[in-house]
Amino acid sequence: MKYYSTLLFLVFFVTCSAFSQGKTVKYTVSGNETVNEIALKFKVTPYDIYALNPDARNGVKPNTVLLIPASGSKTVVKSEPTVAKTAANSKDIIHEVQPKETFWSIEHKYGISDEALKAANPFLEKDGVVVGQKLVIPAKGSAPKTAASAKPSKNSSQEKYVYHDVAPKETKFGIAKQYNMTVEELEKRNPEIVSNLPVGYRLTIKGTAPKTEAAPIANTTKPAETKKTETSKKATTYMDYQVKPKETFYSLGRTFHLSQEELTALNPTLSEGVKEGMVLKVPTGYLAPQPIIAQAQPVEKAVEKPIEKAVETSAPSGIKIVDKVKSETVSADPEIVELTKKRGQTDRQKVVLLLPFNLAKMQSDTTSAANRIKSDKFLNMTLDFYSGAMMAIDSAKTLKLPIDVAIYDSGETKTSSNISSLIAQNKLQNANAIIGPFYQSNAEATANALRSNNVPVISPLSKDTANPIDNLYQAIPSNDVIRNSVFDYMRAKNGNIVAVVDKKKESVINYIKQNQKGVVFASLTETGGLDVANLKGLLLPGRMNYVVMETGNTAMVKTTIKALLDSQKTCQVQLVILEPNSTLDTDEISFDNLIKLKLMYPSVTRESDEAGALIFKKEYRLKNKVNPNTYATKGFDVTFDTMMRLVQGKTYQETADLMTTEQVDNKFQYYKKEDGGHANKGVYILYYDTDLTLKAAN
């Protein structure tokens, strides 16, 4: 029985503009095609299709007949008249737009301003940069073109404008690519999306006509919505960040939630690659929410005292995160059902968080708190986790769960902590669950000390393989569990699994040979390259062929991708990686090809577009003025998951044996290890779909 639920509605307002009189063609939708895919096929925008087929905004079904504008019927201002008019001026330059060139790259190449380029080429305001266009590059110091030269774009009634409503799981990169523009250009036209990309937001792609706002995911009738929109338009602030050894575009992107294109747009020197010691311009706020340090001071309170007495917070009014849990029967593919608060339960549960604020060290340190936040990555991680945990505690207060929470400073380093002191003061023995410490060795020491009390200790962040301790719960799946999950998925789909592994990846080769029987390795040449003929010979028609590629060699990556694209003509092929691969995040590897091969990989987190997850992220932004990062979301997920398990009328241990839960970005599917203790095997299998979105396969 559902005790709490969240109902959200997504409403889109349809805005249409008139097409120029021209020819149309009829197209019958086949299979599971989407409007985006059809638009790409006919080289038009989804807006063009919606204008002729308003019902298509609600989705299209197989055999639906759509009217598609013929490519010649679109209103396009030709560039040739401008070229002919300015070619006589020997000071001006004619530039033909090349693939992947953007406003920024062209302006940077010739040292001209955005205003000067568009003044010389008025059609750019409406059509943007198109491959093959001939642009007039004004000589430096020349006067801007007169209004007469811009006449073609002056008649607003003839100006073509295009909007795009953000759908769940869409990214800035995917949308920009769809409309042949860069992320920088998309943000310039839509400054409200610099910090985040809200689902349902209506983006301006072309033109300047007034737009009708698409309804956001939350209730749009609140008077406060106008104030929030004004706040979101504030300019993003930036900070300097020095690149550390072995950092890549991929790792930087995960840290700052930016794509390679966004990072390069902010830092043009990155076009030459990521180099150690580079000082980059990045948005502030992604490393740690600044206000949290003020709340970190009064953390040490007695277990008996509720958290509201320990830290002054305000409960968010809208958060009602829905938890999910599997049924009593444990299976390889667990059924997910809703986790609810048990009626009639009156016993108050006690949760303890052991977080490494190291307050004693901070108080004796002469470094200011602000400077410490900038330089101390471990403190940043702690504060992020803490901010997420506080959101979970606020949610529990809103739901009126019978739980008391205490937060203690674990004062830990890799080799020490003050846990023994807390145990000596009898502050941990009566807890129903303990979250922390962060370091694996300290979590194990805590679990050992409380084993006789049967207190569950949840290790929230460590990836190390845990020692066998009955009351220890590892919240993050180990590397082997992550790898096993993707092989289990491929076998469940009756896939033919082929491995392309570089000779240098000995650990991967040994892992597959020892743990994944039946996987066939593609042969390599004497020089270590891929034997393409052998690989193609291993692929089977009539079955899905999963090709697991593990190499950092760019040449081998390109050869493998080309071979698989060729093979798609005769059989089904999907590219798979077992861990993040920075080589795939370079300009040398075509993102379009990775999409065609539906690149798949295992991950311990996902980007959820479910109602509860979207509300959490919205409320977090309102409270902390930044988007939640990985550690903040982990803090929420682990804390809220623990509290919800304790109010099911069962012990934490019982729910761990019976229930698989999903929170915002993390899945918790605990299992008993053969040698003792519990580990999490909640892993998502993600892949890039043809609509440029990232989806979960399992």
XYZ file of C-alpha atoms in Angstrom:
698
model
C 0.000 0.000 0.000
C 1.419 3.320 -0.946
C 1.610 5.623 2.062
C 3.243 8.497 0.224
C 3.537 9.092 -3.499
C 4.661 11.873 -5.776
C 2.488 12.861 -8.750
C 4.111 15.178 -11.298
C 2.727 16.212 -14.650
C 4.730 17.332 -17.694
C 2.746 19.834 -19.833
C 3.989 21.203 -23.144
C 2.462 24.305 -24.812
C 2.513 24.061 -28.563
C 3.861 27.026 -30.526
C 3.744 26.927 -34.285
C 5.016 29.216 -36.987
C 3.915 29.257 -40.617
C 6.003 27.469 -43.191
C 6.793 29.123 -46.458
C 4.631 27.757 -49.251
C 6.462 24.731 -50.595
C 6.279 21.015 -51.249
C 5.814 18.342 -48.611
C 6.273 14.601 -48.682
C 4.299 11.927 -46.874
C 6.249 9.592 -44.619
C 4.972 6.470 -42.831
C 6.556 5.886 -39.403
C 8.133 2.460 -39.033
C 9.226 0.500 -35.978
C 10.034 2.578 -32.893
C 11.162 5.687 -34.758
C 11.053 8.999 -32.933
C 10.432 12.478 -34.301
C 14.097 13.319 -33.682
C 15.250 10.358 -35.788
C 12.849 11.221 -38.608
C 13.973 14.862 -38.540
C 17.608 13.788 -38.854
C 16.709 11.466 -41.758
C 15.081 14.303 -43.739
C 17.564 16.983 -42.593
C 14.866 19.108 -40.970
C 14.258 20.016 -37.319
C 11.662 18.388 -35.039
C 9.972 21.816 -34.948
C 9.497 21.623 -38.746
C 7.651 18.323 -38.297
C 5.572 19.579 -35.358
C 4.480 22.614 -37.382
C 2.871 20.346 -39.997
C 1.883 17.565 -37.577
C 0.870 19.091 -34.192
C -0.213 15.698 -32.799
C 3.358 14.435 -33.202
C 4.306 16.328 -30.031
C 2.568 13.531 -28.099
C 4.731 10.922 -29.813
C 4.377 8.930 -33.000
C 3.300 5.326 -33.473
C 4.206 2.827 -36.201
C 2.266 3.382 -39.476
C 1.452 6.999 -38.582
C 1.589 9.152 -41.736
C 3.486 12.422 -41.290
C 3.871 15.419 -43.579
C 7.555 16.252 -43.954
C 8.708 19.535 -45.538
C 10.800 18.910 -48.646
C 14.367 20.118 -48.153
C 13.845 22.847 -50.740
C 10.753 24.230 -49.052
C 12.497 25.515 -45.930
C 13.062 29.245 -45.678
C 16.807 29.678 -45.987
C 18.615 32.917 -46.730
C 21.295 32.141 -49.283
C 24.813 33.383 -48.703
C 25.810 33.827 -52.372
C 24.429 37.386 -52.855
C 26.475 38.567 -49.880
C 29.597 36.904 -51.226
C 29.183 38.456 -54.671
C 28.627 41.848 -53.154
C 31.686 41.851 -50.939
C 34.157 39.916 -53.045
C 35.229 43.098 -54.798
C 36.551 44.457 -51.517
C 40.130 43.218 -51.478
C 40.383 43.749 -47.719
C 37.620 41.264 -46.973
C 38.150 37.491 -46.966
C 35.784 34.802 -48.178
C 35.754 31.794 -45.817
C 34.059 28.480 -46.584
C 32.708 26.808 -43.426
C 34.333 23.448 -42.704
C 32.930 20.516 -40.665
C 32.935 21.091 -36.891
C 33.593 24.851 -37.266
C 31.574 27.130 -35.015
C 30.981 30.850 -34.500
C 33.678 30.851 -31.850
C 36.318 28.976 -33.861
C 35.843 31.175 -36.957
C 35.911 34.404 -34.957
C 38.975 33.204 -33.034
C 40.768 32.232 -36.268
C 40.358 35.655 -37.832
C 40.445 37.731 -34.653
C 37.058 39.358 -35.172
C 34.094 39.879 -32.867
C 30.787 38.042 -32.962
C 28.999 41.295 -33.831
C 31.345 42.004 -36.764
C 30.920 38.510 -38.248
C 27.131 38.637 -38.047
C 26.998 42.204 -39.358
C 28.880 41.075 -42.471
C 26.721 37.939 -42.790
C 23.176 38.787 -41.579
C 21.799 35.347 -42.445
C 23.869 33.856 -39.580
C 21.356 35.243 -37.078
C 18.689 32.977 -38.535
C 20.466 29.957 -39.948
C 23.618 29.669 -37.856
C 26.841 28.178 -39.185
C 26.287 25.561 -41.905
C 29.003 23.436 -43.509
C 29.787 24.742 -47.007
C 28.588 28.318 -46.364
C 30.756 31.097 -47.774
C 31.209 33.790 -45.140
C 32.534 37.323 -45.549
C 35.314 37.929 -43.033
C 35.543 41.715 -42.583
C 39.000 43.247 -42.458
C 40.131 44.284 -38.984
C 39.159 47.846 -38.237
C 36.562 48.052 -41.033
C 33.269 49.688 -40.238
C 30.256 47.445 -39.639
C 27.951 46.919 -42.563
C 25.117 49.386 -42.927
C 21.540 48.548 -42.227
C 20.921 48.209 -45.968
C 23.090 45.115 -46.150
C 20.990 43.427 -43.487
C 17.666 43.906 -45.214
C 16.991 40.191 -45.797
C 16.683 39.636 -42.032
C 14.884 42.836 -41.140
C 11.386 41.619 -41.960
C 10.478 39.814 -38.775
C 7.324 38.328 -40.288
C 9.489 36.287 -42.651
C 12.073 35.285 -40.040
C 12.125 31.590 -39.277
C 12.384 30.686 -35.597
C 12.772 27.293 -33.961
C 12.325 26.113 -30.390
C 13.158 22.833 -28.668
C 11.436 21.524 -25.534
C 13.908 19.649 -23.327
C 12.904 16.014 -22.916
C 14.006 13.714 -20.051
C 17.631 12.465 -20.304
C 18.526 14.941 -23.060
C 21.884 16.674 -22.719
C 23.198 20.025 -23.944
C 25.669 18.200 -26.160
C 22.969 16.056 -27.766
C 20.650 19.014 -28.415
C 23.453 21.177 -29.812
C 24.580 18.360 -32.106
C 21.017 17.837 -33.315
C 20.811 21.440 -34.532
C 24.398 21.665 -35.858
C 25.557 24.149 -33.228
C 27.933 24.145 -30.275
C 27.053 24.002 -26.578
C 28.475 27.540 -26.247
C 26.099 28.832 -28.942
C 23.166 27.039 -27.312
C 23.970 28.623 -23.933
C 24.485 32.044 -25.521
C 20.965 31.912 -26.929
C 19.609 30.454 -23.674
C 21.611 31.868 -20.719
C 19.171 30.274 -18.257
C 20.622 26.796 -18.954
C 24.266 27.598 -18.145
C 24.079 25.982 -14.702
C 21.552 23.224 -15.478
C 19.191 21.922 -18.170
C 15.644 21.650 -16.733
C 13.331 19.051 -18.276
C 10.466 20.805 -20.087
C 12.358 24.057 -20.608
C 11.793 25.603 -24.063
C 15.085 26.425 -25.749
C 15.473 29.045 -28.478
C 17.356 27.430 -31.367
C 16.837 30.026 -34.114
C 15.171 33.430 -34.383
C 14.099 35.961 -31.781
C 10.293 35.751 -31.796
C 8.609 35.690 -28.347
C 8.395 32.139 -27.071
C 5.734 30.409 -25.017
C 7.268 28.799 -21.961
C 6.901 25.036 -21.798
C 5.695 23.931 -18.394
C 8.477 22.678 -16.097
C 8.147 19.382 -14.306
C 6.904 20.858 -11.054
C 3.699 22.782 -10.319
C 3.769 25.946 -12.422
C 0.964 27.741 -10.623
C 3.110 28.860 -7.712
C 3.646 32.640 -7.539
C 7.255 32.036 -6.519
C 8.025 30.615 -9.971
C 8.641 34.074 -11.462
C 11.140 34.884 -8.773
C 12.959 31.582 -9.348
C 13.213 32.275 -13.087
C 14.753 35.676 -12.418
C 17.253 34.109 -10.049
C 18.228 31.465 -12.600
C 19.305 34.174 -15.043
C 22.120 35.336 -12.813
C 25.517 35.071 -14.444
C 27.570 32.005 -13.643
C 30.710 32.697 -11.606
C 33.997 30.969 -12.340
C 37.104 29.864 -10.502
C 40.614 28.701 -11.463
C 41.436 24.984 -11.316
C 44.896 23.470 -11.830
C 44.999 20.191 -13.756
C 46.450 17.338 -11.714
C 48.553 14.405 -12.951
C 46.726 11.840 -15.149
C 43.544 13.931 -15.373
C 41.670 13.675 -18.685
C 38.682 15.267 -20.403
C 36.623 12.406 -19.021
C 37.706 12.856 -15.393
C 37.376 16.645 -15.608
C 33.929 16.256 -17.111
C 32.804 14.021 -14.237
C 34.252 16.437 -11.679
C 32.696 19.611 -13.068
C 29.654 18.140 -14.870
C 30.827 19.600 -18.202
C 31.291 17.982 -21.604
C 34.572 18.170 -23.528
C 33.008 20.813 -25.775
C 31.922 22.919 -22.785
C 35.362 22.689 -21.182
C 37.102 23.634 -24.448
C 34.724 26.536 -25.015
C 35.706 27.927 -21.606
C 39.400 27.082 -22.115
C 40.533 27.280 -25.781
C 43.997 25.952 -24.837
C 42.348 22.564 -24.249
C 42.054 22.182 -28.019
C 45.653 20.941 -27.789
C 44.719 18.373 -25.134
C 44.709 18.164 -21.318
C 48.135 18.786 -19.802
C 49.261 18.575 -16.198
C 49.598 21.989 -14.536
C 47.184 23.826 -16.865
C 45.039 26.402 -15.074
C 41.436 26.062 -16.256
C 38.418 28.287 -15.941
C 35.526 26.263 -14.462
C 32.162 27.140 -12.847
C 32.318 27.632 -9.105
C 30.271 25.484 -6.770
C 30.956 22.029 -8.246
C 33.607 21.111 -5.707
C 31.745 22.035 -2.538
C 28.641 23.963 -1.494
C 30.166 26.961 0.302
C 27.452 27.543 2.955
C 27.799 24.031 4.420
C 30.950 24.784 6.424
C 28.974 27.077 8.705
C 26.672 24.163 9.531
C 29.517 21.766 10.187
C 30.448 23.246 13.558
C 27.694 21.909 15.892
C 27.780 18.301 14.731
C 28.657 16.471 17.921
C 25.398 15.781 19.752
C 24.090 12.896 21.829
C 22.489 9.977 20.006
C 19.232 10.571 21.855
C 18.837 14.080 20.426
C 17.101 14.405 17.030
C 19.021 16.044 14.227
C 16.883 19.203 14.287
C 18.515 20.016 17.614
C 21.965 19.331 16.243
C 21.807 21.310 13.008
C 19.384 24.092 12.227
C 17.658 23.237 8.937
C 14.364 23.852 7.189
C 12.369 20.908 5.906
C 11.639 21.165 2.185
C 7.933 21.199 1.435
C 7.996 19.209 -1.802
C 10.302 16.238 -1.247
C 8.554 12.885 -1.072
C 11.110 10.569 -2.589
C 9.628 7.216 -3.543
C 11.804 4.230 -2.624
C 11.683 0.930 -4.379
C 12.197 -2.535 -3.000
C 12.172 -6.020 -4.403
C 9.821 -8.753 -3.257
C 10.572 -11.415 -0.704
C 11.791 -13.784 -3.435
C 15.398 -13.136 -4.380
C 16.093 -13.556 -8.104
C 18.755 -12.633 -10.664
C 16.496 -9.889 -12.039
C 14.725 -8.617 -8.890
C 11.233 -7.226 -9.025
C 11.109 -3.610 -7.859
C 8.134 -2.515 -5.751
C 7.498 0.539 -3.617
C 9.049 0.864 -0.177
C 6.543 2.345 2.282
C 6.395 3.456 5.875
C 4.745 0.803 8.024
C 1.614 2.031 9.774
C 1.419 1.543 13.489
C 5.164 1.470 14.018
C 5.973 3.616 17.032
C 9.458 2.480 18.032
C 11.888 5.257 17.234
C 14.932 4.167 15.285
C 18.407 5.614 15.833
C 20.759 6.401 12.969
C 24.329 7.653 13.473
C 26.459 9.367 10.823
C 30.235 9.287 11.343
C 31.666 11.990 9.088
C 35.340 13.095 8.956
C 35.003 16.848 9.547
C 38.242 16.792 11.596
C 37.081 19.833 13.555
C 39.903 19.631 16.084
C 42.438 19.872 13.270
C 40.573 22.772 11.678
C 40.444 24.707 14.936
C 44.190 24.345 15.484
C 45.018 25.152 11.856
C 45.892 28.738 10.987
C 44.411 28.327 7.494
C 41.023 30.002 7.146
C 37.954 27.858 6.540
C 37.445 29.371 3.069
C 41.013 28.582 1.995
C 40.767 25.115 3.456
C 37.649 24.412 1.395
C 39.517 25.449 -1.747
C 42.507 23.214 -1.075
C 41.227 20.216 0.923
C 39.555 17.709 -1.454
C 38.738 15.311 1.384
C 36.893 18.048 3.287
C 35.054 19.014 0.109
C 33.931 15.424 -0.345
C 32.800 15.277 3.289
C 30.793 18.484 3.011
C 29.165 17.359 -0.213
C 28.167 14.028 1.342
C 26.927 15.881 4.440
C 24.788 18.276 2.382
C 23.092 15.324 0.671
C 22.563 13.536 3.974
C 20.909 16.662 5.370
C 18.457 16.634 2.467
C 17.612 13.022 3.345
C 17.087 13.954 6.983
C 14.815 16.842 5.964
C 12.829 14.401 3.823
C 12.436 12.055 6.786
C 11.147 14.972 8.861
C 8.641 15.846 6.144
C 7.439 12.234 6.071
C 7.309 12.235 9.892
C 9.376 9.065 10.127
C 10.057 7.903 13.708
C 13.834 8.337 13.484
C 16.437 10.162 15.549
C 19.742 11.027 13.893
C 23.069 12.009 15.391
C 26.103 13.222 13.476
C 29.556 12.791 15.011
C 32.936 13.962 13.816
C 34.872 10.735 13.202
C 38.143 12.698 13.194
C 39.616 10.168 10.832
C 42.668 9.785 8.659
C 43.756 6.694 6.732
C 45.350 5.254 9.874
C 43.385 6.693 12.805
C 40.000 7.914 14.075
C 38.241 8.794 17.316
C 35.712 5.941 16.988
C 37.088 4.124 20.046
C 36.454 7.269 22.107
C 32.834 7.447 20.912
C 32.330 3.775 21.745
C 33.888 4.282 25.181
C 31.336 7.051 25.794
C 28.570 4.559 24.847
C 27.353 6.738 21.957
C 27.229 4.079 19.234
C 26.187 0.797 20.857
C 22.422 1.498 20.800
C 22.215 2.684 17.184
C 20.014 0.751 14.753
C 22.402 1.614 11.915
C 25.663 3.539 11.497
C 26.711 5.274 8.269
C 30.478 5.720 8.043
C 33.358 6.054 8.602
C 34.676 6.902 5.116
C 37.995 5.032 5.118
C 37.574 1.282 4.716
C 39.996 0.417 7.522
C 38.089 2.644 9.949
C 34.721 1.237 8.850
C 36.002 -2.280 9.464
C 37.383 -1.317 12.881
C 34.002 0.178 13.819
C 32.126 -2.921 12.626
C 34.485 -5.205 14.557
C 34.076 -3.163 17.747
C 30.262 -3.276 17.456
C 29.923 -6.851 16.217
C 28.807 -8.152 19.611
C 26.092 -5.444 19.678
C 24.959 -6.516 16.190
C 24.957 -2.897 14.963
C 25.010 -2.634 11.131
C 27.865 -0.433 9.873
C 27.447 0.871 6.310
C 30.681 1.791 4.515
C 29.352 4.527 2.184
C 32.222 5.423 -0.163
C 35.011 2.853 -0.127
C 35.633 0.697 -3.213
C 38.119 -1.579 -1.448
C 37.320 -5.256 -1.037
C 36.060 -5.614 2.528
C 37.232 -8.152 5.080
C 34.571 -10.684 6.164
C 32.702 -8.992 9.033
C 29.065 -10.018 9.535
C 27.703 -6.551 10.413
C 29.618 -4.645 7.690
C 27.754 -3.477 4.571
C 29.685 -2.235 1.525
C 27.494 0.397 -0.226
C 29.637 0.732 -3.383
C 29.997 -2.305 -5.669
C 33.561 -3.582 -6.107
C 35.281 -3.518 -9.507
C 34.768 -7.254 -10.061
C 31.066 -6.977 -9.225
C 30.737 -4.134 -11.739
C 32.471 -6.169 -14.449
C 30.459 -9.302 -13.655
C 27.184 -7.402 -13.979
C 27.723 -6.458 -17.617
C 28.740 -10.024 -18.554
C 25.685 -11.382 -16.716
C 23.512 -8.963 -18.695
C 25.030 -9.986 -22.047
C 24.558 -13.684 -21.276
C 20.961 -13.094 -20.163
C 20.357 -11.647 -23.636
C 21.864 -14.787 -25.229
C 24.596 -12.629 -26.702
C 27.723 -13.741 -28.526
C 30.536 -12.120 -26.508
C 33.800 -11.254 -28.266
C 36.705 -9.480 -26.524
C 39.110 -7.053 -28.205
C 41.786 -6.481 -25.562
C 45.140 -4.742 -25.872
C 48.167 -6.833 -24.849
C 48.967 -4.168 -22.250
C 45.672 -4.882 -20.450
C 46.934 -8.027 -18.731
C 44.646 -7.641 -15.721
C 41.566 -7.527 -17.974
C 42.772 -10.555 -19.974
C 43.343 -12.544 -16.758
C 39.973 -11.477 -15.329
C 38.057 -12.628 -18.428
C 39.948 -15.928 -18.698
C 39.423 -16.756 -15.011
C 35.862 -15.505 -14.520
C 34.104 -15.327 -17.868
C 34.290 -18.711 -19.542
C 33.126 -18.899 -23.150
C 34.245 -15.377 -24.127
C 36.259 -15.474 -27.360
C 39.260 -13.182 -27.848
C 39.822 -11.532 -31.228
C 43.316 -12.197 -32.581
C 45.999 -9.519 -32.664
C 48.726 -9.068 -35.258
C 52.436 -9.493 -34.536
C 52.724 -5.724 -34.024
C 49.869 -5.752 -31.483
C 47.174 -4.409 -33.810
C 43.714 -5.889 -34.345
C 43.239 -8.694 -36.876
C 40.103 -7.293 -38.519
C 39.337 -10.386 -40.589
C 39.480 -12.580 -37.488
C 37.176 -10.238 -35.555
C 34.579 -10.211 -38.336
C 34.780 -13.995 -38.519
C 33.856 -14.289 -34.833
C 30.603 -12.336 -35.243
C 27.463 -14.462 -35.642
C 24.409 -13.581 -37.740
C 21.052 -14.021 -36.026
C 22.387 -13.118 -32.533
C 23.392 -9.923 -30.793
C 27.181 -9.686 -30.893
C 28.622 -7.848 -27.893
C 32.188 -6.721 -28.585
C 34.013 -5.875 -25.350
C 36.778 -3.411 -26.225
C 39.516 -2.669 -23.678
C 42.378 -0.581 -25.047
C 43.746 2.929 -24.709
C 45.387 2.756 -28.145
C 43.662 5.240 -30.462
C 44.554 3.309 -33.621
C 43.117 0.064 -32.218
C 39.960 1.876 -31.088
C 39.421 3.389 -34.549
C 40.125 0.067 -36.287
C 37.684 -1.782 -34.016
C 34.922 0.787 -34.494
C 35.337 0.744 -38.294
C 35.216 -3.049 -38.385
C 32.045 -3.110 -36.288
C 30.332 -0.455 -38.409
C 31.114 -2.531 -41.517
C 29.758 -5.646 -39.788
C 26.426 -3.973 -38.971
C 25.441 -4.553 -42.610
C 25.197 -8.302 -41.970
C 24.682 -8.785 -38.224
C 23.721 -7.068 -34.952
C 26.673 -5.525 -33.124
C 26.979 -3.495 -29.922
C 30.194 -2.000 -28.544
C 30.893 -2.554 -24.825
C 33.510 -1.169 -22.421
C 34.088 -2.356 -18.858
C 35.389 0.918 -17.394
C 35.713 4.605 -18.379
C 37.946 5.038 -21.440
C 39.416 8.521 -21.926
C 40.428 7.682 -25.502
C 36.749 7.707 -26.496
C 36.483 11.255 -25.195
C 38.836 12.769 -27.799
C 38.182 14.519 -31.096
C 39.776 11.615 -32.979
C 36.872 9.328 -32.096
C 33.536 10.167 -33.722
C 30.719 10.430 -31.200
C 28.278 9.631 -34.020
C 29.956 6.248 -34.499
C 29.664 5.450 -30.788
C 25.957 6.253 -31.045
C 25.571 3.972 -34.072
C 27.174 1.147 -32.084
C 25.082 2.001 -28.986
C 28.131 2.116 -26.716
C 27.293 0.231 -23.495
C 29.043 0.169 -20.118
C 28.349 -0.672 -16.452
C 27.923 2.116 -13.892
C 27.121 2.339 -10.180
C 25.060 5.481 -10.816
C 22.540 6.658 -13.380
C 20.902 9.930 -14.415
C 17.316 9.320 -13.334
C 14.387 11.300 -14.744
C 11.874 9.831 -12.297
C 9.712 12.280 -10.382
C 11.416 11.797 -7.006
C 14.913 12.228 -8.441
C 13.976 15.421 -10.285
C 12.396 16.893 -7.164
C 15.480 16.078 -5.082
C 17.750 17.863 -7.558
C 15.439 20.862 -7.713
C 15.190 21.160 -3.923
C 18.943 20.694 -3.530
C 19.598 23.573 -5.943
C 17.147 25.797 -4.073
C 18.797 25.055 -0.745
C 22.501 24.980 -1.685
C 22.577 27.222 -4.809
C 24.498 24.553 -6.776
C 23.655 21.286 -8.503
C 24.223 18.140 -6.428
C 27.439 16.354 -7.404
C 28.173 12.632 -7.101
C 29.085 12.790 -3.401
C 26.057 14.903 -2.470
C 23.724 12.482 -4.236
C 25.492 9.549 -2.596
C 25.012 11.205 0.801
C 21.290 11.501 0.157
C 20.879 8.024 -1.290
C 22.767 6.114 1.420
C 21.171 8.079 4.278
C 17.611 8.012 2.971
C 17.900 4.348 2.007
C 19.074 3.475 5.534
C 16.240 5.373 7.203
C 13.569 3.901 4.938
C 14.808 0.369 5.582
C 14.510 0.906 9.334
C 10.806 1.854 9.170
C 9.650 -1.298 7.358
C 8.937 -3.230 10.559
C 12.149 -5.210 10.031
C 15.760 -4.823 11.092
C 18.321 -3.379 8.704
C 19.843 -6.841 8.378
C 16.489 -8.364 7.345
C 15.817 -5.717 4.702
C 19.348 -6.163 3.313
C 18.644 -9.859 2.753
C 15.237 -9.285 1.158
C 15.107 -5.887 -0.517
C 16.663 -4.168 -3.502
C 16.135 -0.415 -3.381
C 16.619 2.418 -5.865
C 17.140 5.989 -4.796
C 18.053 9.081 -6.847
C 21.116 7.780 -8.718
C 22.093 4.622 -6.827
C 20.787 1.078 -6.487
C 21.271 -0.981 -3.320
C 21.095 -4.742 -3.862
C 22.960 -6.261 -0.934
C 23.985 -9.913 -0.854
C 25.747 -12.097 1.708
C 29.323 -12.831 0.729
C 30.501 -16.410 1.060
C 33.207 -15.458 3.553
C 30.965 -13.127 5.588
C 29.654 -9.587 5.468
C 27.484 -7.918 2.850
C 28.330 -6.250 -0.473
C 26.253 -4.290 -2.971
C 25.725 -5.557 -6.520
C 23.383 -2.760 -7.586
C 24.854 -1.835 -10.977
C 23.237 -0.111 -13.955
C 23.968 -1.145 -17.538
C 23.902 2.111 -19.524
C 24.032 2.701 -23.266
C 23.841 5.601 -25.712
C 20.634 5.464 -27.736
C 20.144 6.794 -31.275
C 18.359 9.893 -29.925
C 21.654 10.898 -28.228
C 20.358 10.108 -24.724
C 21.850 7.795 -22.112
C 19.508 4.987 -21.066
C 19.537 2.053 -18.645
C 19.348 -1.366 -20.310
C 18.539 -3.243 -17.089
